[in-house]
PDB file of C-alpha atoms in Angstrom:
ATOM      1  CA  UNK A 261       0.000   0.000   0.000  1.00  0.00           C
ATOM      2  CA  UNK A 262       2.818   2.355   0.863  1.00  0.00           C
ATOM      3  CA  UNK A 263       4.488   1.606  -2.448  1.00  0.00           C
ATOM      4  CA  UNK A 264       1.268   2.492  -4.297  1.00  0.00           C
ATOM      5  CA  UNK A 265       0.966   5.830  -2.429  1.00  0.00           C
ATOM      6  CA  UNK A 266       4.607   6.692  -3.124  1.00  0.00           C
ATOM      7  CA  UNK A 267       4.171   5.962  -6.838  1.00  0.00           C
ATOM      8  CA  UNK A 268       1.064   8.174  -6.998  1.00  0.00           C
ATOM      9  CA  UNK A 269       2.911  11.023  -5.287  1.00  0.00           C
ATOM     10  CA  UNK A 270       5.835  10.724  -7.692  1.00  0.00           C
ATOM     11  CA  UNK A 271       3.497  10.732 -10.724  1.00  0.00           C
ATOM     12  CA  UNK A 272       1.667  13.794  -9.380  1.00  0.00           C
ATOM     13  CA  UNK A 273       4.934  15.646  -8.766  1.00  0.00           C
ATOM     14  CA  UNK A 274       6.145  14.824 -12.264  1.00  0.00           C
ATOM     15  CA  UNK A 275       2.906  16.107 -13.707  1.00  0.00           C
ATOM     16  CA  UNK A 276       3.149  19.366 -11.775  1.00  0.00           C
ATOM     17  CA  UNK A 277       6.805  19.790 -12.804  1.00  0.00           C
ATOM     18  CA  UNK A 278       5.935  19.120 -16.441  1.00  0.00           C
ATOM     19  CA  UNK A 279       3.088  21.611 -16.323  1.00  0.00           C
ATOM     20  CA  UNK A 280       5.371  24.201 -14.717  1.00  0.00           C
ATOM     21  CA  UNK A 281       8.021  23.680 -17.399  1.00  0.00           C
ATOM     22  CA  UNK A 282       5.380  23.992 -20.117  1.00  0.00           C
ATOM     23  CA  UNK A 283       4.083  27.238 -18.570  1.00  0.00           C
ATOM     24  CA  UNK A 284       7.605  28.630 -18.344  1.00  0.00           C
ATOM     25  CA  UNK A 285       8.281  27.626 -21.954  1.00  0.00           C
ATOM     26  CA  UNK A 286       5.042  29.312 -23.059  1.00  0.00           C
ATOM     27  CA  UNK A 287       5.947  32.502 -21.183  1.00  0.00           C
ATOM     28  CA  UNK A 288       9.443  32.408 -22.679  1.00  0.00           C
ATOM     29  CA  UNK A 289       8.030  31.994 -26.205  1.00  0.00           C
ATOM     30  CA  UNK A 290       5.609  34.862 -25.623  1.00  0.00           C
ATOM     31  CA  UNK A 291       8.488  37.002 -24.364  1.00  0.00           C
ATOM     32  CA  UNK A 292      10.641  36.023 -27.333  1.00  0.00           C
ATOM     33  CA  UNK A 293       7.881  36.917 -29.764  1.00  0.00           C
ATOM     34  CA  UNK A 294       7.817  40.413 -28.270  1.00  0.00           C
ATOM     35  CA  UNK A 295      11.524  40.954 -28.668  1.00  0.00           C
ATOM     36  CA  UNK A 296      12.839  43.059 -31.482  1.00  0.00           C
ATOM     37  CA  UNK A 297      16.045  43.066 -33.388  1.00  0.00           C
ATOM     38  CA  UNK A 298      17.469  45.984 -35.348  1.00  0.00           C
ATOM     39  CA  UNK A 299      18.000  45.484 -39.062  1.00  0.00           C
ATOM     40  CA  UNK A 300      19.597  48.501 -40.792  1.00  0.00           C
ATOM     41  CA  UNK A 301      18.195  50.722 -38.039  1.00  0.00           C
ATOM     42  CA  UNK A 302      14.654  49.430 -38.708  1.00  0.00           C
ATOM     43  CA  UNK A 303      12.841  47.261 -36.162  1.00  0.00           C
ATOM     44  CA  UNK A 304      11.573  43.856 -37.255  1.00  0.00           C
ATOM     45  CA  UNK A 305       9.460  41.392 -35.288  1.00  0.00           C
ATOM     46  CA  UNK A 306      11.205  38.042 -35.156  1.00  0.00           C
ATOM     47  CA  UNK A 307       9.521  35.643 -37.549  1.00  0.00           C
ATOM     48  CA  UNK A 308       6.822  38.162 -38.451  1.00  0.00           C
ATOM     49  CA  UNK A 309       8.485  40.416 -40.997  1.00  0.00           C
ATOM     50  CA  UNK A 310       8.511  44.202 -40.809  1.00  0.00           C
ATOM     51  CA  UNK A 311       6.013  45.743 -38.463  1.00  0.00           C
ATOM     52  CA  UNK A 312       3.629  48.469 -39.508  1.00  0.00           C
ATOM     53  CA  UNK A 313       5.072  51.981 -39.610  1.00  0.00           C
ATOM     54  CA  UNK A 314       3.720  54.954 -37.718  1.00  0.00           C
ATOM     55  CA  UNK A 315       1.814  56.405 -40.667  1.00  0.00           C
ATOM     56  CA  UNK A 316      -0.060  53.077 -40.985  1.00  0.00           C
ATOM     57  CA  UNK A 317      -1.221  53.051 -37.355  1.00  0.00           C
ATOM     58  CA  UNK A 318      -3.475  55.960 -36.483  1.00  0.00           C
ATOM     59  CA  UNK A 319      -3.329  55.463 -32.691  1.00  0.00           C
ATOM     60  CA  UNK A 320       0.441  55.199 -32.256  1.00  0.00           C
ATOM     61  CA  UNK A 321       2.604  58.067 -31.035  1.00  0.00           C
ATOM     62  CA  UNK A 322       3.874  60.505 -33.670  1.00  0.00           C
ATOM     63  CA  UNK A 323       5.917  63.663 -33.149  1.00  0.00           C
ATOM     64  CA  UNK A 324       4.818  64.826 -36.618  1.00  0.00           C
ATOM     65  CA  UNK A 325       1.127  64.492 -35.863  1.00  0.00           C
ATOM     66  CA  UNK A 326      -1.920  65.822 -37.674  1.00  0.00           C
ATOM     67  CA  UNK A 327      -2.109  69.627 -37.454  1.00  0.00           C
ATOM     68  CA  UNK A 328       1.656  70.289 -37.473  1.00  0.00           C
ATOM     69  CA  UNK A 329       2.948  72.671 -40.176  1.00  0.00           C
ATOM     70  CA  UNK A 330       6.390  73.453 -41.548  1.00  0.00           C
ATOM     71  CA  UNK A 331       8.414  75.866 -43.642  1.00  0.00           C
ATOM     72  CA  UNK A 332      11.635  74.793 -45.387  1.00  0.00           C
ATOM     73  CA  UNK A 333      14.255  76.476 -47.538  1.00  0.00           C
ATOM     74  CA  UNK A 334      17.585  75.909 -49.216  1.00  0.00           C
ATOM     75  CA  UNK A 335      20.016  78.202 -51.006  1.00  0.00           C
ATOM     76  CA  UNK A 336      23.076  77.547 -53.129  1.00  0.00           C
ATOM     77  CA  UNK A 337      25.802  79.588 -54.781  1.00  0.00           C
ATOM     78  CA  UNK A 338      28.780  78.671 -56.937  1.00  0.00           C
ATOM     79  CA  UNK A 339      31.457  80.764 -58.653  1.00  0.00           C
ATOM     80  CA  UNK A 340      34.447  80.053 -60.851  1.00  0.00           C
ATOM     81  CA  UNK A 341      36.989  82.487 -62.350  1.00  0.00           C
ATOM     82  CA  UNK A 342      39.918  81.574 -64.626  1.00  0.00           C
ATOM     83  CA  UNK A 343      42.361  83.903 -66.433  1.00  0.00           C
ATOM     84  CA  UNK A 344      45.047  83.080 -69.039  1.00  0.00           C
ATOM     85  CA  UNK A 345      44.816  79.330 -68.719  1.00  0.00           C
ATOM     86  CA  UNK A 346      46.865  77.437 -71.305  1.00  0.00           C
ATOM     87  CA  UNK A 347      45.463  74.318 -72.930  1.00  0.00           C
ATOM     88  CA  UNK A 348      48.661  73.121 -74.574  1.00  0.00           C
ATOM     89  CA  UNK A 349      49.054  72.987 -77.493  1.00  0.00           C
ATOM     90  CA  UNK A 350      45.559  73.857 -78.705  1.00  0.00           C
ATOM     91  CA  UNK A 351      44.301  77.079 -77.157  1.00  0.00           C
ATOM     92  CA  UNK A 352      44.513  79.766 -74.486  1.00  0.00           C
ATOM     93  CA  UNK A 353      41.540  80.358 -72.188  1.00  0.00           C
ATOM     94  CA  UNK A 354      41.622  84.141 -71.826  1.00  0.00           C
ATOM     95  CA  UNK A 355      38.757  84.365 -69.360  1.00  0.00           C
ATOM     96  CA  UNK A 356      36.113  82.185 -67.680  1.00  0.00           C
ATOM     97  CA  UNK A 357      33.450  83.763 -65.501  1.00  0.00           C
ATOM     98  CA  UNK A 358      30.744  81.569 -63.958  1.00  0.00           C
ATOM     99  CA  UNK A 359      28.071  82.363 -61.386  1.00  0.00           C
ATOM    100  CA  UNK A 360      25.272  80.013 -60.324  1.00  0.00           C
ATOM    101  CA  UNK A 361      22.691  80.723 -57.634  1.00  0.00           C
ATOM    102  CA  UNK A 362      19.535  78.904 -56.587  1.00  0.00           C
ATOM    103  CA  UNK A 363      16.980  78.897 -53.818  1.00  0.00           C
ATOM    104  CA  UNK A 364      13.656  77.374 -52.863  1.00  0.00           C
ATOM    105  CA  UNK A 365      10.941  77.889 -50.269  1.00  0.00           C
ATOM    106  CA  UNK A 366       8.280  75.353 -49.259  1.00  0.00           C
ATOM    107  CA  UNK A 367       5.370  75.256 -46.826  1.00  0.00           C
ATOM    108  CA  UNK A 368       3.303  72.269 -45.768  1.00  0.00           C
ATOM    109  CA  UNK A 369       0.625  70.958 -43.433  1.00  0.00           C
ATOM    110  CA  UNK A 370       0.202  67.492 -41.887  1.00  0.00           C
ATOM    111  CA  UNK A 371      -3.197  66.093 -42.839  1.00  0.00           C
ATOM    112  CA  UNK A 372      -2.477  62.929 -40.835  1.00  0.00           C
ATOM    113  CA  UNK A 373       0.306  61.581 -38.664  1.00  0.00           C
ATOM    114  CA  UNK A 374       3.657  61.533 -40.519  1.00  0.00           C
ATOM    115  CA  UNK A 375       2.075  62.627 -43.798  1.00  0.00           C
ATOM    116  CA  UNK A 376       1.992  66.171 -45.171  1.00  0.00           C
ATOM    117  CA  UNK A 377       0.902  68.081 -48.250  1.00  0.00           C
ATOM    118  CA  UNK A 378       2.581  71.282 -49.388  1.00  0.00           C
ATOM    119  CA  UNK A 379       3.716  73.607 -52.139  1.00  0.00           C
ATOM    120  CA  UNK A 380       7.222  74.631 -53.133  1.00  0.00           C
ATOM    121  CA  UNK A 381       8.589  77.454 -55.274  1.00  0.00           C
ATOM    122  CA  UNK A 382      12.166  77.791 -56.508  1.00  0.00           C
ATOM    123  CA  UNK A 383      14.391  80.023 -58.600  1.00  0.00           C
ATOM    124  CA  UNK A 384      17.757  79.394 -60.267  1.00  0.00           C
ATOM    125  CA  UNK A 385      20.089  81.783 -62.101  1.00  0.00           C
ATOM    126  CA  UNK A 386      23.182  81.056 -64.167  1.00  0.00           C
ATOM    127  CA  UNK A 387      25.695  83.377 -65.848  1.00  0.00           C
ATOM    128  CA  UNK A 388      28.649  81.908 -67.778  1.00  0.00           C
ATOM    129  CA  UNK A 389      31.164  83.796 -69.939  1.00  0.00           C
ATOM    130  CA  UNK A 390      34.074  82.158 -71.756  1.00  0.00           C
ATOM    131  CA  UNK A 391      36.706  83.682 -74.074  1.00  0.00           C
ATOM    132  CA  UNK A 392      39.198  81.440 -75.903  1.00  0.00           C
ATOM    133  CA  UNK A 393      42.006  82.118 -78.414  1.00  0.00           C
ATOM    134  CA  UNK A 394      43.213  79.333 -80.750  1.00  0.00           C
ATOM    135  CA  UNK A 395      44.748  79.026 -84.225  1.00  0.00           C
ATOM    136  CA  UNK A 396      42.533  75.999 -84.773  1.00  0.00           C
ATOM    137  CA  UNK A 397      39.461  78.236 -84.829  1.00  0.00           C
ATOM    138  CA  UNK A 398      40.656  79.749 -88.130  1.00  0.00           C
ATOM    139  CA  UNK A 399      40.131  76.376 -89.770  1.00  0.00           C
ATOM    140  CA  UNK A 400      36.749  75.815 -88.173  1.00  0.00           C
ATOM    141  CA  UNK A 401      34.947  79.155 -88.536  1.00  0.00           C
ATOM    142  CA  UNK A 402      37.453  81.731 -89.878  1.00  0.00           C
ATOM    143  CA  UNK A 403      38.196  83.371 -86.535  1.00  0.00           C
ATOM    144  CA  UNK A 404      41.086  83.574 -84.096  1.00  0.00           C
ATOM    145  CA  UNK A 405      39.028  84.232 -80.959  1.00  0.00           C
ATOM    146  CA  UNK A 406      35.761  82.802 -79.737  1.00  0.00           C
ATOM    147  CA  UNK A 407      33.661  84.234 -76.928  1.00  0.00           C
ATOM    148  CA  UNK A 408      30.335  82.985 -75.566  1.00  0.00           C
ATOM    149  CA  UNK A 409      28.054  84.553 -72.973  1.00  0.00           C
ATOM    150  CA  UNK A 410      25.209  82.447 -71.564  1.00  0.00           C
ATOM    151  CA  UNK A 411      22.583  83.681 -69.124  1.00  0.00           C
ATOM    152  CA  UNK A 412      19.563  81.695 -67.928  1.00  0.00           C
ATOM    153  CA  UNK A 413      16.882  81.938 -65.260  1.00  0.00           C
ATOM    154  CA  UNK A 414      14.393  79.285 -64.172  1.00  0.00           C
ATOM    155  CA  UNK A 415      11.198  79.570 -62.153  1.00  0.00           C
ATOM    156  CA  UNK A 416       9.369  76.498 -60.884  1.00  0.00           C
ATOM    157  CA  UNK A 417       6.421  75.619 -58.641  1.00  0.00           C
ATOM    158  CA  UNK A 418       5.428  72.195 -57.320  1.00  0.00           C
ATOM    159  CA  UNK A 419       2.848  70.458 -55.205  1.00  0.00           C
ATOM    160  CA  UNK A 420       4.261  67.809 -52.853  1.00  0.00           C
ATOM    161  CA  UNK A 421       3.065  64.853 -50.789  1.00  0.00           C
ATOM    162  CA  UNK A 422       5.593  63.738 -48.141  1.00  0.00           C
ATOM    163  CA  UNK A 423       5.743  60.592 -45.996  1.00  0.00           C
ATOM    164  CA  UNK A 424       7.905  60.393 -42.857  1.00  0.00           C
ATOM    165  CA  UNK A 425       9.137  57.145 -41.281  1.00  0.00           C
ATOM    166  CA  UNK A 426      10.833  57.537 -37.847  1.00  0.00           C
ATOM    167  CA  UNK A 427      14.064  55.550 -37.507  1.00  0.00           C
ATOM    168  CA  UNK A 428      14.492  55.811 -33.741  1.00  0.00           C
ATOM    169  CA  UNK A 429      12.122  55.729 -30.777  1.00  0.00           C
ATOM    170  CA  UNK A 430      12.764  59.383 -29.861  1.00  0.00           C
ATOM    171  CA  UNK A 431      11.555  60.507 -33.338  1.00  0.00           C
ATOM    172  CA  UNK A 432      14.664  62.513 -34.107  1.00  0.00           C
ATOM    173  CA  UNK A 433      15.775  60.860 -37.371  1.00  0.00           C
ATOM    174  CA  UNK A 434      13.375  60.168 -40.265  1.00  0.00           C
ATOM    175  CA  UNK A 435      13.354  58.624 -43.703  1.00  0.00           C
ATOM    176  CA  UNK A 436      11.423  61.032 -45.928  1.00  0.00           C
ATOM    177  CA  UNK A 437       9.936  60.407 -49.341  1.00  0.00           C
ATOM    178  CA  UNK A 438       8.452  63.227 -51.399  1.00  0.00           C
ATOM    179  CA  UNK A 439       6.229  62.767 -54.440  1.00  0.00           C
ATOM    180  CA  UNK A 440       5.851  66.018 -56.372  1.00  0.00           C
ATOM    181  CA  UNK A 441       4.187  67.381 -59.469  1.00  0.00           C
ATOM    182  CA  UNK A 442       6.112  70.370 -60.829  1.00  0.00           C
ATOM    183  CA  UNK A 443       5.912  73.013 -63.542  1.00  0.00           C
ATOM    184  CA  UNK A 444       8.859  75.184 -64.583  1.00  0.00           C
ATOM    185  CA  UNK A 445       9.757  77.869 -67.093  1.00  0.00           C
ATOM    186  CA  UNK A 446      13.316  78.641 -68.152  1.00  0.00           C
ATOM    187  CA  UNK A 447      14.520  81.518 -70.309  1.00  0.00           C
ATOM    188  CA  UNK A 448      18.085  81.568 -71.630  1.00  0.00           C
ATOM    189  CA  UNK A 449      20.140  83.758 -73.949  1.00  0.00           C
ATOM    190  CA  UNK A 450      23.420  82.688 -75.560  1.00  0.00           C
ATOM    191  CA  UNK A 451      25.588  85.186 -77.455  1.00  0.00           C
ATOM    192  CA  UNK A 452      28.513  83.823 -79.493  1.00  0.00           C
ATOM    193  CA  UNK A 453      31.122  86.407 -80.582  1.00  0.00           C
ATOM    194  CA  UNK A 454      33.856  85.735 -83.158  1.00  0.00           C
ATOM    195  CA  UNK A 455      37.023  87.843 -83.635  1.00  0.00           C
ATOM    196  CA  UNK A 456      36.064  90.371 -80.947  1.00  0.00           C
ATOM    197  CA  UNK A 457      32.750  91.320 -82.550  1.00  0.00           C
ATOM    198  CA  UNK A 458      33.309  90.826 -86.290  1.00  0.00           C
ATOM    199  CA  UNK A 459      30.542  88.204 -86.211  1.00  0.00           C
ATOM    200  CA  UNK A 460      27.856  87.773 -83.556  1.00  0.00           C
ATOM    201  CA  UNK A 461      25.348  84.934 -83.271  1.00  0.00           C
ATOM    202  CA  UNK A 462      22.516  85.093 -80.706  1.00  0.00           C
ATOM    203  CA  UNK A 463      20.309  82.193 -79.619  1.00  0.00           C
ATOM    204  CA  UNK A 464      17.294  82.645 -77.359  1.00  0.00           C
ATOM    205  CA  UNK A 465      15.401  79.763 -75.731  1.00  0.00           C
ATOM    206  CA  UNK A 466      12.162  79.416 -73.762  1.00  0.00           C
ATOM    207  CA  UNK A 467      11.631  76.043 -72.125  1.00  0.00           C
ATOM    208  CA  UNK A 468       8.408  74.868 -70.470  1.00  0.00           C
ATOM    209  CA  UNK A 469       8.431  71.580 -68.574  1.00  0.00           C
ATOM    210  CA  UNK A 470       6.072  69.433 -66.502  1.00  0.00           C
ATOM    211  CA  UNK A 471       7.363  66.603 -64.332  1.00  0.00           C
ATOM    212  CA  UNK A 472       6.316  63.981 -61.817  1.00  0.00           C
ATOM    213  CA  UNK A 473       9.159  63.183 -59.433  1.00  0.00           C
ATOM    214  CA  UNK A 474      10.072  61.030 -56.428  1.00  0.00           C
ATOM    215  CA  UNK A 475      12.635  62.370 -53.934  1.00  0.00           C
ATOM    216  CA  UNK A 476      13.818  60.062 -51.123  1.00  0.00           C
ATOM    217  CA  UNK A 477      15.989  61.428 -48.339  1.00  0.00           C
ATOM    218  CA  UNK A 478      16.608  61.880 -44.619  1.00  0.00           C
ATOM    219  CA  UNK A 479      15.618  64.468 -42.016  1.00  0.00           C
ATOM    220  CA  UNK A 480      17.296  65.030 -38.636  1.00  0.00           C
ATOM    221  CA  UNK A 481      16.078  67.306 -35.820  1.00  0.00           C
ATOM    222  CA  UNK A 482      19.072  69.299 -34.575  1.00  0.00           C
ATOM    223  CA  UNK A 483      17.046  71.130 -31.943  1.00  0.00           C
ATOM    224  CA  UNK A 484      13.409  71.819 -31.119  1.00  0.00           C
ATOM    225  CA  UNK A 485      11.563  72.466 -34.365  1.00  0.00           C
ATOM    226  CA  UNK A 486      14.678  72.909 -36.523  1.00  0.00           C
ATOM    227  CA  UNK A 487      15.639  70.033 -38.821  1.00  0.00           C
ATOM    228  CA  UNK A 488      18.311  69.368 -41.444  1.00  0.00           C
ATOM    229  CA  UNK A 489      17.123  67.921 -44.772  1.00  0.00           C
ATOM    230  CA  UNK A 490      18.988  65.790 -47.308  1.00  0.00           C
ATOM    231  CA  UNK A 491      17.295  64.476 -50.454  1.00  0.00           C
ATOM    232  CA  UNK A 492      17.948  62.934 -53.860  1.00  0.00           C
ATOM    233  CA  UNK A 493      15.961  63.434 -57.052  1.00  0.00           C
ATOM    234  CA  UNK A 494      16.661  60.333 -59.136  1.00  0.00           C
ATOM    235  CA  UNK A 495      13.232  59.509 -60.615  1.00  0.00           C
ATOM    236  CA  UNK A 496      11.395  61.892 -62.904  1.00  0.00           C
ATOM    237  CA  UNK A 497       8.772  61.526 -65.616  1.00  0.00           C
ATOM    238  CA  UNK A 498       8.906  64.705 -67.659  1.00  0.00           C
ATOM    239  CA  UNK A 499       7.733  66.555 -70.750  1.00  0.00           C
ATOM    240  CA  UNK A 500       9.634  69.565 -72.145  1.00  0.00           C
ATOM    241  CA  UNK A 501       8.724  72.022 -74.872  1.00  0.00           C
ATOM    242  CA  UNK A 502      11.451  74.411 -76.081  1.00  0.00           C
ATOM    243  CA  UNK A 503      11.039  77.399 -78.419  1.00  0.00           C
ATOM    244  CA  UNK A 504      14.250  78.590 -80.095  1.00  0.00           C
ATOM    245  CA  UNK A 505      14.941  81.870 -81.896  1.00  0.00           C
ATOM    246  CA  UNK A 506      18.234  82.261 -83.792  1.00  0.00           C
ATOM    247  CA  UNK A 507      19.412  85.830 -84.490  1.00  0.00           C
ATOM    248  CA  UNK A 508      15.840  87.087 -84.005  1.00  0.00           C
ATOM    249  CA  UNK A 509      14.901  85.726 -87.444  1.00  0.00           C
ATOM    250  CA  UNK A 510      14.935  81.913 -87.540  1.00  0.00           C
ATOM    251  CA  UNK A 511      12.774  79.950 -85.122  1.00  0.00           C
ATOM    252  CA  UNK A 512      12.349  76.320 -84.162  1.00  0.00           C
ATOM    253  CA  UNK A 513      10.793  74.005 -81.598  1.00  0.00           C
ATOM    254  CA  UNK A 514      11.980  70.956 -79.694  1.00  0.00           C
ATOM    255  CA  UNK A 515       9.789  68.564 -77.679  1.00  0.00           C
ATOM    256  CA  UNK A 516      11.279  66.082 -75.219  1.00  0.00           C
ATOM    257  CA  UNK A 517       9.707  63.548 -72.899  1.00  0.00           C
ATOM    258  CA  UNK A 518      10.885  60.520 -71.019  1.00  0.00           C
ATOM    259  CA  UNK A 519      11.769  58.820 -67.757  1.00  0.00           C
ATOM    260  CA  UNK A 520      14.947  59.774 -65.919  1.00  0.00           C
ATOM    261  CA  UNK A 521      16.529  57.612 -63.207  1.00  0.00           C
ATOM    262  CA  UNK A 522      19.989  58.732 -62.199  1.00  0.00           C
ATOM    263  CA  UNK A 523      22.020  59.674 -59.130  1.00  0.00           C
ATOM    264  CA  UNK A 524      24.238  62.681 -59.782  1.00  0.00           C
ATOM    265  CA  UNK A 525      25.731  65.420 -57.567  1.00  0.00           C
ATOM    266  CA  UNK A 526      23.475  68.020 -59.189  1.00  0.00           C
ATOM    267  CA  UNK A 527      20.432  66.012 -58.026  1.00  0.00           C
ATOM    268  CA  UNK A 528      21.443  66.185 -54.346  1.00  0.00           C
ATOM    269  CA  UNK A 529      19.784  68.879 -52.218  1.00  0.00           C
ATOM    270  CA  UNK A 530      20.492  70.120 -48.692  1.00  0.00           C
ATOM    271  CA  UNK A 531      18.271  72.436 -46.694  1.00  0.00           C
ATOM    272  CA  UNK A 532      16.622  73.297 -43.379  1.00  0.00           C
ATOM    273  CA  UNK A 533      13.047  73.053 -42.129  1.00  0.00           C
ATOM    274  CA  UNK A 534      11.226  74.459 -39.150  1.00  0.00           C
ATOM    275  CA  UNK A 535       8.157  72.674 -37.758  1.00  0.00           C
ATOM    276  CA  UNK A 536       5.378  74.463 -35.900  1.00  0.00           C
ATOM    277  CA  UNK A 537       3.019  72.910 -33.344  1.00  0.00           C
ATOM    278  CA  UNK A 538       5.201  70.030 -32.111  1.00  0.00           C
ATOM    279  CA  UNK A 539       4.091  68.658 -28.712  1.00  0.00           C
ATOM    280  CA  UNK A 540       7.358  68.184 -26.777  1.00  0.00           C
ATOM    281  CA  UNK A 541       5.580  67.363 -23.509  1.00  0.00           C
ATOM    282  CA  UNK A 542       4.037  64.329 -25.178  1.00  0.00           C
ATOM    283  CA  UNK A 543       7.408  63.578 -26.766  1.00  0.00           C
ATOM    284  CA  UNK A 544       9.117  63.585 -23.346  1.00  0.00           C
ATOM    285  CA  UNK A 545       6.492  61.238 -21.917  1.00  0.00           C
ATOM    286  CA  UNK A 546       6.964  58.924 -24.904  1.00  0.00           C
ATOM    287  CA  UNK A 547      10.766  58.928 -24.506  1.00  0.00           C
ATOM    288  CA  UNK A 548      10.509  58.248 -20.752  1.00  0.00           C
ATOM    289  CA  UNK A 549       8.050  55.390 -21.336  1.00  0.00           C
ATOM    290  CA  UNK A 550      10.182  53.817 -24.055  1.00  0.00           C
ATOM    291  CA  UNK A 551      13.277  54.258 -21.908  1.00  0.00           C
ATOM    292  CA  UNK A 552      11.688  52.312 -19.015  1.00  0.00           C
ATOM    293  CA  UNK A 553      10.641  49.530 -21.392  1.00  0.00           C
ATOM    294  CA  UNK A 554      14.181  49.173 -22.625  1.00  0.00           C
TER     295      UNK A 554
END
């Protein structure tokens, strides 16, 4: 009888131990499923793929919440001057004068968390003057010197839709993607002078263009409200119409359209933005909560 009771107690203990181990294993699996690992600074649920981003979840915390507005700008300037530069043995560059300046201003409003709509206007100016002396020119167009002066100005306006994806829990660094529809007008004048004014050729151009572009980039908050912007402009579907007048007598037209996908230094833009209406009290509470969880 004693042996039977001892066997029953041992079986019961084993059952309790097995149940306890199973409960601990279940808790451990639940805990593991809640863990996150960082992949290229993005958070991914183990075995579940990428989680939904902030703009997909209406009830999650967002620093850039509905009702926030912003203003952004960027400016650029470039100059280059060269005198008496020898291109042995072909020619002498007597003078090169180049000035380029550009600037843009944009405003926007967040219609939902981490998503904004806005408008942007920009202006660019270019002035380039080159004077070259070469004996080879006498064979090409009966002149010893060649001088060209090129001036152009471009105005553009665009409507933009921007999505923001926070890369860290404090919402300081963002991936930004901008989809924009733009219209621009460019006017340029080129004056080619041979033999110090013996012959002058003038070409005038008016270019009208419409484009649909995608501009990915990054944004980083340096301080409250003030952020640094970096963006690329590699993808563009465009249509261009150019009217050309040669020496105020001959005229012509050129139409271009296509798809452009390229990464070049001229397509890189840097600028600054200031955001109005950010709730930093809610941001502090969010940071403190996330800090305790970690």
